[in-house]
GROMACS .gro file of C-alpha atoms in nm:
model
  481
    1MET     CA    1   1.866   0.764  -7.096
    2VAL     CA    2   2.225   0.890  -7.151
    3LEU     CA    3   2.303   1.254  -7.231
    4THR     CA    4   2.415   1.313  -7.591
    5VAL     CA    5   2.546   1.618  -7.777
    6GLU     CA    6   2.210   1.643  -7.953
    7ASP     CA    7   2.024   1.633  -7.619
    8LEU     CA    8   2.238   1.910  -7.471
    9CYS     CA    9   2.180   2.132  -7.774
   10GLN     CA   10   1.803   2.103  -7.720
   11MET     CA   11   1.818   2.171  -7.344
   12THR     CA   12   1.965   2.523  -7.346
   13GLU     CA   13   1.801   2.860  -7.396
   14PRO     CA   14   1.915   3.011  -7.626
   15ALA     CA   15   1.992   2.687  -7.808
   16ILE     CA   16   2.337   2.555  -7.888
   17ILE     CA   17   2.365   2.519  -8.266
   18PRO     CA   18   2.546   2.220  -8.423
   19VAL     CA   19   2.762   2.339  -8.717
   20ALA     CA   20   2.995   2.044  -8.780
   21GLY     CA   21   3.021   1.668  -8.724
   22LYS     CA   22   2.643   1.638  -8.737
   23THR     CA   23   2.663   1.263  -8.807
   24ARG     CA   24   2.798   1.212  -8.454
   25LEU     CA   25   2.552   1.420  -8.256
   26LYS     CA   26   2.454   1.098  -8.073
   27ASN     CA   27   2.795   1.093  -7.901
   28LYS     CA   28   2.751   1.033  -7.528
   29ILE     CA   29   2.853   1.314  -7.293
   30ASN     CA   30   3.016   1.189  -6.971
   31TRP     CA   31   3.083   1.540  -6.836
   32VAL     CA   32   3.120   1.903  -6.943
   33ILE     CA   33   3.448   2.092  -6.907
   34ALA     CA   34   3.564   2.440  -7.008
   35THR     CA   35   3.929   2.485  -7.109
   36ASP     CA   36   4.119   2.672  -7.380
   37HIS     CA   37   4.446   2.501  -7.300
   38PRO     CA   38   4.626   2.425  -7.627
   39ASN     CA   39   4.695   2.066  -7.519
   40PRO     CA   40   4.447   1.957  -7.242
   41LYS     CA   41   4.504   1.583  -7.286
   42GLN     CA   42   4.635   1.531  -6.931
   43TRP     CA   43   4.304   1.659  -6.785
   44ILE     CA   44   4.067   1.473  -7.018
   45ARG     CA   45   3.957   1.111  -6.969
   46GLY     CA   46   3.733   1.085  -7.275
   47GLY     CA   47   3.367   1.156  -7.344
   48GLU     CA   48   3.380   1.518  -7.226
   49PHE     CA   49   3.199   1.802  -7.404
   50ASN     CA   50   3.468   2.073  -7.416
   51LEU     CA   51   3.360   2.437  -7.398
   52ILE     CA   52   3.608   2.684  -7.553
   53CYS     CA   53   3.605   3.053  -7.647
   54GLY     CA   54   3.933   3.054  -7.849
   55CYS     CA   55   4.116   3.304  -7.628
   56ASN     CA   56   4.445   3.117  -7.666
   57LEU     CA   57   4.398   3.040  -8.035
   58LYS     CA   58   4.565   3.231  -8.319
   59ASP     CA   59   4.379   3.290  -8.640
   60ASN     CA   60   4.620   3.060  -8.818
   61PRO     CA   61   4.475   2.773  -9.023
   62VAL     CA   62   4.762   2.536  -8.945
   63GLU     CA   63   4.739   2.596  -8.570
   64LEU     CA   64   4.360   2.571  -8.571
   65VAL     CA   65   4.368   2.236  -8.752
   66SER     CA   66   4.640   2.110  -8.518
   67TYR     CA   67   4.432   2.218  -8.217
   68ILE     CA   68   4.121   2.034  -8.340
   69ASP     CA   69   4.333   1.724  -8.406
   70ARG     CA   70   4.470   1.733  -8.050
   71LEU     CA   71   4.119   1.763  -7.901
   72TYR     CA   72   3.995   1.480  -8.123
   73SER     CA   73   4.284   1.258  -8.007
   74CYS     CA   74   4.170   1.312  -7.645
   75GLY     CA   75   3.842   1.129  -7.721
   76ILE     CA   76   3.609   1.418  -7.646
   77SER     CA   77   3.242   1.384  -7.741
   78GLY     CA   78   3.217   1.732  -7.893
   79ILE     CA   79   3.315   2.099  -7.880
   80GLY     CA   80   3.106   2.397  -7.772
   81PHE     CA   81   3.261   2.706  -7.932
   82GLY     CA   82   3.159   3.030  -7.760
   83ILE     CA   83   3.138   3.322  -8.002
   84GLY     CA   84   3.148   3.692  -7.928
   85LEU     CA   85   3.469   3.707  -7.727
   86LYS     CA   86   3.765   3.659  -7.962
   87PHE     CA   87   3.582   3.514  -8.259
   88ASP     CA   88   3.253   3.652  -8.395
   89LYS     CA   89   3.193   3.318  -8.565
   90ILE     CA   90   3.357   2.977  -8.572
   91PRO     CA   91   3.648   2.973  -8.820
   92GLN     CA   92   3.562   2.783  -9.135
   93ILE     CA   93   3.879   2.577  -9.117
   94ILE     CA   94   3.765   2.436  -8.780
   95ILE     CA   95   3.427   2.342  -8.927
   96GLU     CA   96   3.590   2.171  -9.225
   97ARG     CA   97   3.838   1.979  -9.013
   98ALA     CA   98   3.569   1.875  -8.764
   99ASN     CA   99   3.354   1.748  -9.050
  100ALA     CA  100   3.648   1.548  -9.180
  101LEU     CA  101   3.699   1.395  -8.835
  102GLN     CA  102   3.320   1.362  -8.772
  103LEU     CA  103   3.371   1.554  -8.448
  104PRO     CA  104   3.063   1.754  -8.338
  105VAL     CA  105   3.127   2.127  -8.309
  106CYS     CA  106   2.847   2.350  -8.180
  107GLU     CA  107   2.808   2.727  -8.173
  108VAL     CA  108   2.741   2.864  -7.825
  109PRO     CA  109   2.562   3.203  -7.833
  110TYR     CA  110   2.724   3.489  -7.646
  111GLU     CA  111   2.420   3.517  -7.417
  112LEU     CA  112   2.455   3.158  -7.294
  113SER     CA  113   2.714   3.119  -7.018
  114PHE     CA  114   2.938   2.817  -6.988
  115SER     CA  115   2.830   2.774  -6.626
  116ARG     CA  116   2.466   2.739  -6.731
  117ILE     CA  117   2.559   2.472  -6.984
  118SER     CA  118   2.761   2.288  -6.720
  119GLN     CA  119   2.473   2.309  -6.472
  120ILE     CA  120   2.219   2.169  -6.718
  121ALA     CA  121   2.448   1.885  -6.819
  122ALA     CA  122   2.551   1.803  -6.462
  123GLU     CA  123   2.192   1.788  -6.337
  124ASN     CA  124   2.096   1.557  -6.622
  125ILE     CA  125   2.399   1.330  -6.578
  126ILE     CA  126   2.359   1.308  -6.200
  127ASN     CA  127   1.984   1.246  -6.218
  128GLU     CA  128   2.039   0.977  -6.475
  129GLN     CA  129   2.300   0.813  -6.253
  130LEU     CA  130   2.066   0.831  -5.955
  131LYS     CA  131   1.792   0.667  -6.161
  132LYS     CA  132   2.038   0.399  -6.269
  133ASN     CA  133   2.148   0.337  -5.910
  134LYS     CA  134   1.785   0.327  -5.800
  135ARG     CA  135   1.704   0.075  -6.070
  136LEU     CA  136   2.005  -0.133  -5.970
  137LEU     CA  137   1.908  -0.111  -5.603
  138GLU     CA  138   1.552  -0.215  -5.675
  139SER     CA  139   1.675  -0.492  -5.901
  140ARG     CA  140   1.891  -0.624  -5.619
  141VAL     CA  141   1.593  -0.601  -5.385
  142ILE     CA  142   1.398  -0.834  -5.612
  143GLU     CA  143   1.694  -1.070  -5.651
  144ASP     CA  144   1.762  -1.070  -5.277
  145ALA     CA  145   1.393  -1.138  -5.210
  146ILE     CA  146   1.401  -1.433  -5.451
  147ASP     CA  147   1.721  -1.570  -5.297
  148GLY     CA  148   1.580  -1.541  -4.945
  149ARG     CA  149   1.830  -1.280  -4.826
  150LEU     CA  150   1.559  -1.032  -4.721
  151THR     CA  151   1.278  -1.048  -4.469
  152ILE     CA  152   0.949  -0.860  -4.477
  153TYR     CA  153   1.091  -0.634  -4.204
  154ASP     CA  154   1.380  -0.539  -4.439
  155ILE     CA  155   1.128  -0.426  -4.700
  156ALA     CA  156   0.937  -0.221  -4.441
  157MET     CA  157   1.264  -0.061  -4.330
  158ARG     CA  158   1.359   0.035  -4.688
  159ILE     CA  159   1.019   0.190  -4.755
  160SER     CA  160   1.029   0.384  -4.428
  161SER     CA  161   1.382   0.519  -4.479
  162THR     CA  162   1.333   0.606  -4.848
  163LEU     CA  163   0.996   0.780  -4.818
  164VAL     CA  164   1.045   0.902  -4.457
  165CYS     CA  165   0.723   0.742  -4.347
  166ASP     CA  166   0.580   0.504  -4.089
  167THR     CA  167   0.536   0.165  -4.250
  168ARG     CA  168   0.366  -0.157  -4.160
  169PHE     CA  169   0.256  -0.478  -4.325
  170ILE     CA  170  -0.066  -0.604  -4.169
  171SER     CA  171  -0.272  -0.919  -4.226
  172HIS     CA  172  -0.647  -0.937  -4.288
  173ASP     CA  173  -0.705  -1.019  -3.918
  174ASP     CA  174  -0.513  -0.701  -3.814
  175THR     CA  175  -0.201  -0.894  -3.711
  176ILE     CA  176   0.108  -0.675  -3.762
  177ILE     CA  177   0.361  -0.873  -3.967
  178ALA     CA  178   0.630  -0.600  -3.978
  179GLN     CA  179   0.628  -0.238  -3.861
  180VAL     CA  180   0.881   0.047  -3.876
  181LEU     CA  181   0.793   0.379  -3.710
  182CYS     CA  182   0.985   0.700  -3.766
  183GLY     CA  183   0.762   0.949  -3.587
  184GLN     CA  184   0.537   1.068  -3.868
  185GLY     CA  185   0.228   1.034  -3.651
  186LEU     CA  186   0.143   1.069  -3.285
  187ILE     CA  187   0.372   0.963  -3.004
  188LYS     CA  188   0.122   0.713  -2.869
  189ALA     CA  189   0.202   0.352  -2.945
  190ASN     CA  190  -0.125   0.292  -3.128
  191TYR     CA  191  -0.122   0.613  -3.327
  192ILE     CA  192  -0.091   0.432  -3.660
  193ASN     CA  193  -0.441   0.296  -3.599
  194GLU     CA  194  -0.584   0.642  -3.534
  195ILE     CA  195  -0.450   0.853  -3.821
  196LEU     CA  196  -0.665   0.795  -4.128
  197ASP     CA  197  -0.631   1.110  -4.335
  198ARG     CA  198  -0.256   1.068  -4.398
  199ARG     CA  199  -0.262   0.694  -4.455
  200ASP     CA  200  -0.198   0.526  -4.791
  201VAL     CA  201  -0.299   0.161  -4.820
  202PHE     CA  202  -0.169  -0.081  -5.083
  203SER     CA  203  -0.263  -0.443  -5.144
  204CYS     CA  204   0.035  -0.676  -5.117
  205THR     CA  205  -0.130  -1.020  -5.121
  206PRO     CA  206  -0.494  -1.130  -5.084
  207THR     CA  207  -0.439  -1.147  -4.707
  208VAL     CA  208  -0.173  -0.879  -4.645
  209LYS     CA  209  -0.174  -0.504  -4.704
  210LEU     CA  210   0.085  -0.228  -4.677
  211GLU     CA  211   0.005   0.089  -4.485
  212ILE     CA  212   0.224   0.402  -4.485
  213ILE     CA  213   0.177   0.731  -4.299
  214ARG     CA  214   0.377   1.046  -4.370
  215GLN     CA  215   0.346   1.421  -4.353
  216VAL     CA  216   0.333   1.471  -4.731
  217ASP     CA  217  -0.022   1.431  -4.857
  218SER     CA  218   0.043   1.273  -5.197
  219LEU     CA  219   0.291   1.034  -5.358
  220SER     CA  220   0.480   1.123  -5.674
  221ALA     CA  221   0.486   0.892  -5.974
  222THR     CA  222   0.844   0.793  -5.888
  223GLU     CA  223   0.749   0.716  -5.527
  224THR     CA  224   0.450   0.512  -5.640
  225ALA     CA  225   0.672   0.313  -5.876
  226PHE     CA  226   0.919   0.256  -5.591
  227ILE     CA  227   0.639   0.124  -5.369
  228SER     CA  228   0.527  -0.109  -5.649
  229LYS     CA  229   0.878  -0.257  -5.662
  230MET     CA  230   0.886  -0.298  -5.287
  231LEU     CA  231   0.543  -0.463  -5.290
  232LEU     CA  232   0.667  -0.710  -5.551
  233ALA     CA  233   0.964  -0.797  -5.330
  234ALA     CA  234   0.734  -0.829  -5.028
  235ARG     CA  235   0.497  -1.051  -5.225
  236ILE     CA  236   0.787  -1.280  -5.318
  237ILE     CA  237   0.898  -1.302  -4.954
  238LEU     CA  238   0.549  -1.369  -4.820
  239THR     CA  239   0.478  -1.630  -5.088
  240ARG     CA  240   0.799  -1.810  -5.002
  241GLN     CA  241   0.718  -1.791  -4.631
  242ASP     CA  242   0.371  -1.934  -4.695
  243ALA     CA  243   0.519  -2.219  -4.899
  244VAL     CA  244   0.774  -2.296  -4.627
  245ALA     CA  245   0.503  -2.277  -4.360
  246ARG     CA  246   0.277  -2.514  -4.555
  247GLU     CA  247   0.562  -2.758  -4.608
  248ARG     CA  248   0.656  -2.742  -4.241
  249ALA     CA  249   0.293  -2.787  -4.135
  250GLN     CA  250   0.256  -3.094  -4.356
  251LEU     CA  251   0.584  -3.237  -4.229
  252SER     CA  252   0.467  -3.177  -3.871
  253ILE     CA  253   0.139  -3.356  -3.941
  254ASP     CA  254   0.321  -3.651  -4.099
  255LEU     CA  255   0.567  -3.670  -3.810
  256LEU     CA  256   0.296  -3.667  -3.542
  257SER     CA  257   0.095  -3.929  -3.733
  258GLU     CA  258   0.396  -4.160  -3.758
  259ILE     CA  259   0.480  -4.118  -3.389
  260TYR     CA  260   0.119  -4.171  -3.282
  261ALA     CA  261   0.087  -4.483  -3.500
  262GLY     CA  262   0.415  -4.626  -3.364
  263GLN     CA  263   0.589  -4.611  -3.702
  264ASN     CA  264   0.916  -4.503  -3.547
  265LYS     CA  265   1.189  -4.560  -3.803
  266PRO     CA  266   1.484  -4.396  -3.623
  267LYS     CA  267   1.663  -4.253  -3.930
  268ASP     CA  268   1.344  -4.112  -4.081
  269LEU     CA  269   1.238  -3.961  -3.747
  270MET     CA  270   1.580  -3.806  -3.697
  271ARG     CA  271   1.571  -3.652  -4.045
  272LYS     CA  272   1.229  -3.495  -3.990
  273PHE     CA  273   1.321  -3.371  -3.643
  274ALA     CA  274   1.630  -3.205  -3.791
  275ILE     CA  275   1.432  -3.041  -4.074
  276LEU     CA  276   1.184  -2.899  -3.822
  277GLY     CA  277   1.470  -2.757  -3.615
  278PHE     CA  278   1.436  -2.987  -3.313
  279SER     CA  279   1.742  -3.111  -3.125
  280LEU     CA  280   1.831  -3.474  -3.195
  281ASN     CA  281   1.986  -3.521  -2.851
  282ALA     CA  282   1.700  -3.379  -2.645
  283LYS     CA  283   1.423  -3.569  -2.473
  284TYR     CA  284   1.057  -3.512  -2.551
  285ARG     CA  285   0.718  -3.557  -2.390
  286ILE     CA  286   0.402  -3.666  -2.568
  287ILE     CA  287   0.074  -3.510  -2.459
  288VAL     CA  288  -0.256  -3.672  -2.559
  289ILE     CA  289  -0.572  -3.469  -2.507
  290ARG     CA  290  -0.904  -3.653  -2.498
  291SER     CA  291  -1.251  -3.510  -2.465
  292SER     CA  292  -1.555  -3.710  -2.363
  293SER     CA  293  -1.753  -3.523  -2.629
  294GLY     CA  294  -1.480  -3.550  -2.894
  295ILE     CA  295  -1.220  -3.294  -2.995
  296LEU     CA  296  -1.387  -3.008  -3.184
  297ASP     CA  297  -1.251  -2.725  -3.397
  298GLU     CA  298  -1.288  -2.491  -3.100
  299THR     CA  299  -1.054  -2.713  -2.900
  300PHE     CA  300  -0.799  -2.704  -3.181
  301GLN     CA  301  -0.804  -2.324  -3.188
  302ILE     CA  302  -0.764  -2.308  -2.812
  303LEU     CA  303  -0.468  -2.545  -2.837
  304ARG     CA  304  -0.305  -2.327  -3.103
  305LYS     CA  305  -0.343  -2.012  -2.898
  306THR     CA  306  -0.260  -2.165  -2.561
  307LEU     CA  307   0.048  -2.377  -2.626
  308PRO     CA  308   0.386  -2.233  -2.738
  309GLN     CA  309   0.470  -2.232  -3.108
  310HIS     CA  310   0.785  -2.444  -3.071
  311MET     CA  311   0.564  -2.747  -2.997
  312LEU     CA  312   0.408  -2.972  -3.260
  313ILE     CA  313   0.030  -2.985  -3.233
  314GLY     CA  314  -0.208  -3.206  -3.428
  315PHE     CA  315  -0.501  -3.446  -3.407
  316GLU     CA  316  -0.520  -3.822  -3.438
  317ASN     CA  317  -0.842  -4.022  -3.398
  318ASP     CA  318  -1.021  -3.721  -3.243
  319ASN     CA  319  -0.743  -3.684  -2.987
  320GLY     CA  320  -0.523  -3.381  -2.958
  321VAL     CA  321  -0.154  -3.477  -2.979
  322VAL     CA  322   0.135  -3.252  -2.873
  323LEU     CA  323   0.510  -3.308  -2.897
  324ILE     CA  324   0.699  -3.092  -2.650
  325PRO     CA  325   1.075  -3.069  -2.578
  326GLU     CA  326   1.169  -3.170  -2.224
  327GLU     CA  327   1.366  -2.846  -2.169
  328THR     CA  328   1.041  -2.647  -2.185
  329LYS     CA  329   0.986  -2.519  -1.834
  330ASP     CA  330   0.747  -2.755  -1.656
  331ASN     CA  331   0.577  -2.482  -1.458
  332LYS     CA  332   0.498  -2.290  -1.777
  333VAL     CA  333   0.358  -2.597  -1.952
  334ASN     CA  334   0.162  -2.696  -1.642
  335PHE     CA  335   0.010  -2.348  -1.627
  336LEU     CA  336  -0.084  -2.358  -1.997
  337LEU     CA  337  -0.232  -2.707  -1.971
  338SER     CA  338  -0.416  -2.615  -1.652
  339THR     CA  339  -0.557  -2.313  -1.833
  340LEU     CA  340  -0.667  -2.543  -2.114
  341CYS     CA  341  -0.837  -2.774  -1.863
  342THR     CA  342  -1.020  -2.475  -1.715
  343ARG     CA  343  -1.148  -2.366  -2.054
  344LEU     CA  344  -1.236  -2.724  -2.151
  345PRO     CA  345  -1.358  -2.890  -1.829
  346ASP     CA  346  -1.448  -3.224  -1.993
  347VAL     CA  347  -1.094  -3.281  -2.122
  348THR     CA  348  -0.842  -3.536  -1.991
  349ILE     CA  349  -0.477  -3.458  -2.069
  350GLY     CA  350  -0.221  -3.738  -2.049
  351VAL     CA  351   0.141  -3.623  -2.021
  352SER     CA  352   0.414  -3.884  -2.073
  353SER     CA  353   0.753  -3.907  -1.908
  354PRO     CA  354   1.039  -3.752  -2.110
  355CYS     CA  355   1.208  -3.991  -2.351
  356GLU     CA  356   1.452  -4.000  -2.641
  357ILE     CA  357   1.334  -3.989  -3.001
  358LYS     CA  358   1.381  -4.364  -3.048
  359ASP     CA  359   1.148  -4.434  -2.753
  360LEU     CA  360   0.862  -4.205  -2.854
  361SER     CA  361   0.627  -4.499  -2.919
  362ALA     CA  362   0.645  -4.586  -2.548
  363ALA     CA  363   0.572  -4.223  -2.461
  364VAL     CA  364   0.269  -4.226  -2.692
  365ASN     CA  365   0.132  -4.543  -2.527
  366GLN     CA  366   0.184  -4.391  -2.185
  367ALA     CA  367   0.013  -4.062  -2.277
  368LYS     CA  368  -0.273  -4.249  -2.443
  369ALA     CA  369  -0.327  -4.459  -2.132
  370LEU     CA  370  -0.322  -4.156  -1.904
  371SER     CA  371  -0.571  -3.974  -2.128
  372LYS     CA  372  -0.814  -4.267  -2.087
  373ILE     CA  373  -0.844  -4.213  -1.712
  374LYS     CA  374  -1.210  -4.129  -1.660
  375GLU     CA  375  -1.167  -3.826  -1.435
  376PRO     CA  376  -1.097  -3.509  -1.641
  377GLY     CA  377  -0.784  -3.304  -1.575
  378LEU     CA  378  -0.407  -3.329  -1.604
  379LYS     CA  379  -0.268  -3.681  -1.572
  380TYR     CA  380   0.101  -3.757  -1.523
  381PRO     CA  381   0.273  -4.098  -1.484
  382ASP     CA  382   0.232  -4.061  -1.106
  383ASN     CA  383  -0.147  -4.075  -1.163
  384MET     CA  384  -0.126  -4.405  -1.349
  385ASN     CA  385  -0.337  -4.690  -1.205
  386ILE     CA  386  -0.319  -5.054  -1.307
  387GLU     CA  387  -0.555  -5.008  -1.603
  388SER     CA  388  -0.366  -4.713  -1.747
  389LEU     CA  389  -0.035  -4.889  -1.683
  390LEU     CA  390  -0.146  -5.191  -1.881
  391LYS     CA  391  -0.277  -4.969  -2.161
  392SER     CA  392   0.069  -4.820  -2.196
  393LEU     CA  393   0.220  -5.160  -2.276
  394ASP     CA  394   0.255  -5.314  -2.620
  395PRO     CA  395  -0.084  -5.480  -2.703
  396VAL     CA  396   0.087  -5.758  -2.904
  397ILE     CA  397   0.289  -5.860  -2.599
  398LEU     CA  398  -0.025  -5.849  -2.384
  399GLN     CA  399  -0.218  -6.067  -2.627
  400ASN     CA  400   0.057  -6.329  -2.633
  401TYR     CA  401   0.068  -6.329  -2.255
  402VAL     CA  402  -0.307  -6.365  -2.216
  403THR     CA  403  -0.327  -6.634  -2.484
  404THR     CA  404  -0.057  -6.836  -2.309
  405LEU     CA  405  -0.194  -6.818  -1.956
  406PHE     CA  406  -0.565  -6.756  -1.998
  407THR     CA  407  -0.702  -6.940  -2.299
  408LYS     CA  408  -1.065  -6.994  -2.194
  409LYS     CA  409  -1.323  -6.758  -2.344
  410LEU     CA  410  -1.544  -6.589  -2.087
  411THR     CA  411  -1.863  -6.393  -2.135
  412ARG     CA  412  -1.836  -6.019  -2.075
  413GLU     CA  413  -2.089  -6.046  -1.788
  414LEU     CA  414  -1.885  -6.312  -1.614
  415ARG     CA  415  -1.557  -6.125  -1.661
  416GLU     CA  416  -1.701  -5.799  -1.529
  417THR     CA  417  -1.851  -5.975  -1.227
  418ILE     CA  418  -1.524  -6.143  -1.129
  419GLU     CA  419  -1.322  -5.826  -1.195
  420ILE     CA  420  -1.546  -5.614  -0.972
  421LEU     CA  421  -1.549  -5.889  -0.708
  422LEU     CA  422  -1.170  -5.893  -0.702
  423ASP     CA  423  -1.157  -5.510  -0.703
  424CYS     CA  424  -1.375  -5.526  -0.388
  425GLY     CA  425  -1.127  -5.759  -0.219
  426PHE     CA  426  -1.355  -6.063  -0.277
  427ASN     CA  427  -1.631  -5.895  -0.073
  428ILE     CA  428  -1.947  -6.058  -0.218
  429LYS     CA  429  -2.189  -5.813  -0.053
  430GLN     CA  430  -2.003  -5.507  -0.183
  431ALA     CA  431  -1.971  -5.655  -0.534
  432ALA     CA  432  -2.344  -5.735  -0.542
  433GLU     CA  433  -2.428  -5.377  -0.448
  434LYS     CA  434  -2.203  -5.239  -0.722
  435LEU     CA  435  -2.352  -5.470  -0.984
  436GLY     CA  436  -2.707  -5.429  -0.858
  437VAL     CA  437  -2.766  -5.804  -0.825
  438HIS     CA  438  -2.837  -6.047  -0.538
  439ARG     CA  439  -2.545  -6.194  -0.343
  440HIS     CA  440  -2.657  -6.542  -0.445
  441THR     CA  441  -2.610  -6.439  -0.811
  442ILE     CA  442  -2.249  -6.349  -0.735
  443ARG     CA  443  -2.192  -6.696  -0.578
  444ILE     CA  444  -2.341  -6.867  -0.886
  445ARG     CA  445  -2.110  -6.669  -1.116
  446ILE     CA  446  -1.809  -6.759  -0.902
  447ASP     CA  447  -1.889  -7.128  -0.943
  448ARG     CA  448  -1.945  -7.084  -1.318
  449PHE     CA  449  -1.609  -6.907  -1.352
  450CYS     CA  450  -1.435  -7.192  -1.172
  451ASP     CA  451  -1.605  -7.447  -1.402
  452VAL     CA  452  -1.506  -7.259  -1.721
  453THR     CA  453  -1.146  -7.179  -1.629
  454GLY     CA  454  -1.061  -7.466  -1.398
  455VAL     CA  455  -0.922  -7.210  -1.154
  456ASP     CA  456  -1.064  -7.183  -0.801
  457ILE     CA  457  -1.064  -6.810  -0.719
  458LYS     CA  458  -1.168  -6.890  -0.362
  459ILE     CA  459  -0.799  -6.967  -0.315
  460ALA     CA  460  -0.619  -6.639  -0.237
  461GLU     CA  461  -0.310  -6.731  -0.440
  462ASN     CA  462  -0.519  -6.763  -0.756
  463ARG     CA  463  -0.704  -6.435  -0.712
  464ASN     CA  464  -0.406  -6.209  -0.788
  465LYS     CA  465  -0.326  -6.402  -1.104
  466ILE     CA  466  -0.687  -6.395  -1.230
  467TRP     CA  467  -0.725  -6.026  -1.139
  468PHE     CA  468  -0.413  -5.935  -1.340
  469LEU     CA  469  -0.519  -6.144  -1.639
  470LEU     CA  470  -0.865  -5.987  -1.637
  471LYS     CA  471  -0.706  -5.643  -1.644
  472LEU     CA  472  -0.492  -5.752  -1.939
  473ALA     CA  473  -0.795  -5.886  -2.125
  474LYS     CA  474  -0.987  -5.564  -2.061
  475THR     CA  475  -0.694  -5.359  -2.189
  476LEU     CA  476  -0.685  -5.562  -2.509
  477ASP     CA  477  -1.059  -5.515  -2.558
  478ASP     CA  478  -1.025  -5.137  -2.514
  479SER     CA  479  -0.737  -5.127  -2.762
  480ALA     CA  480  -0.936  -5.326  -3.016
  481ASN     CA  481  -1.235  -5.095  -2.976
   0.00000   0.00000   0.00000
């Protein structure tokens, strides 16, 4: 609210009495001055309330009218005429001329000093300007929060500096989101958790609250209103952060799903990698985590807490899937994955070789194959056996190869028998022991295999070919299952 002539008249004790120009008592007062100079125009900017006592005025109607005209031409908001020094009352000619000009003229009692009037007006004008600046500042806070130019830490800093208090935003699980300490509590690092009697708590969002600690016991109405504005700004920032986090999480899920499914459209992948802040020129590893009992929610939580945040983590077909930049220090990742293996002893973790974005489908196949190795633990490409190697290849290519060179359909029992026999180096006794059958049964199955395929596996040259094709066929069956 601006200060007017009417307001100033009501603020003093004894009161200033309007005697002329009463239709313009709503004139705004920009400042209060006191001068009896006959022509003060060079010191007046306009809007001043001019206090005079008439010491330099002559009791001459022409001069008095001329003086009022000069003051009016300066654009003053009104005149405070102090009586009791030279004039016992305001000359009538001044009142008449002021009424004609609609210029407020007020009688200032002898007991009321000019300095007191100036003090009252100055305090009101300055306080009003401070309120205006505060409103503007708070308005900019809201605008800056909406435009994304402020963080939640900026809001905590403003609250702490304005109210001289320790401030923190804390989530429902006691995670500190932002904290600014200015020594209003104990010196110990955890003092803010120990001081309860000087703590004020405000709800910011359903999951975040604001806590402040200061030496003053209570908050004024103005301070409470200020906190409300800051909470609104904080709520805007946190809501935007949640929306961005949800969008990023969904984009991460979509990206991992596309990579895992082999839907690697280079331009689309590049766009999503760029949005998520990943380098387009870097190489990446794919990690596939498989549990014999299936990946459970507990495993997911352990993954989230164990692996660094700059990785992408998700689940596909009950397998944990992680995308990790190659520049991540191997020893750190190995330690984290080893820790994960310790906490989840039935888990097999396949880690691919680093590759470019366009080759991620190959990395996925490799990590999948490594994760299918029966023994739990960390598995790198160096651990890859023939089965896992074949599983890392494109199943369509394998199917075409098998169809071309190995067209005869075999029973699962016959295929397993020949595969184990060849794994044992064509040692019939050892194969029989592994299968739990008589050696004569193995010989019968060898003859049956030769009849069905037309290939004599007693010939050493044929064994390698049949062994490889059986591994291919088994890989295709596993992929289909």
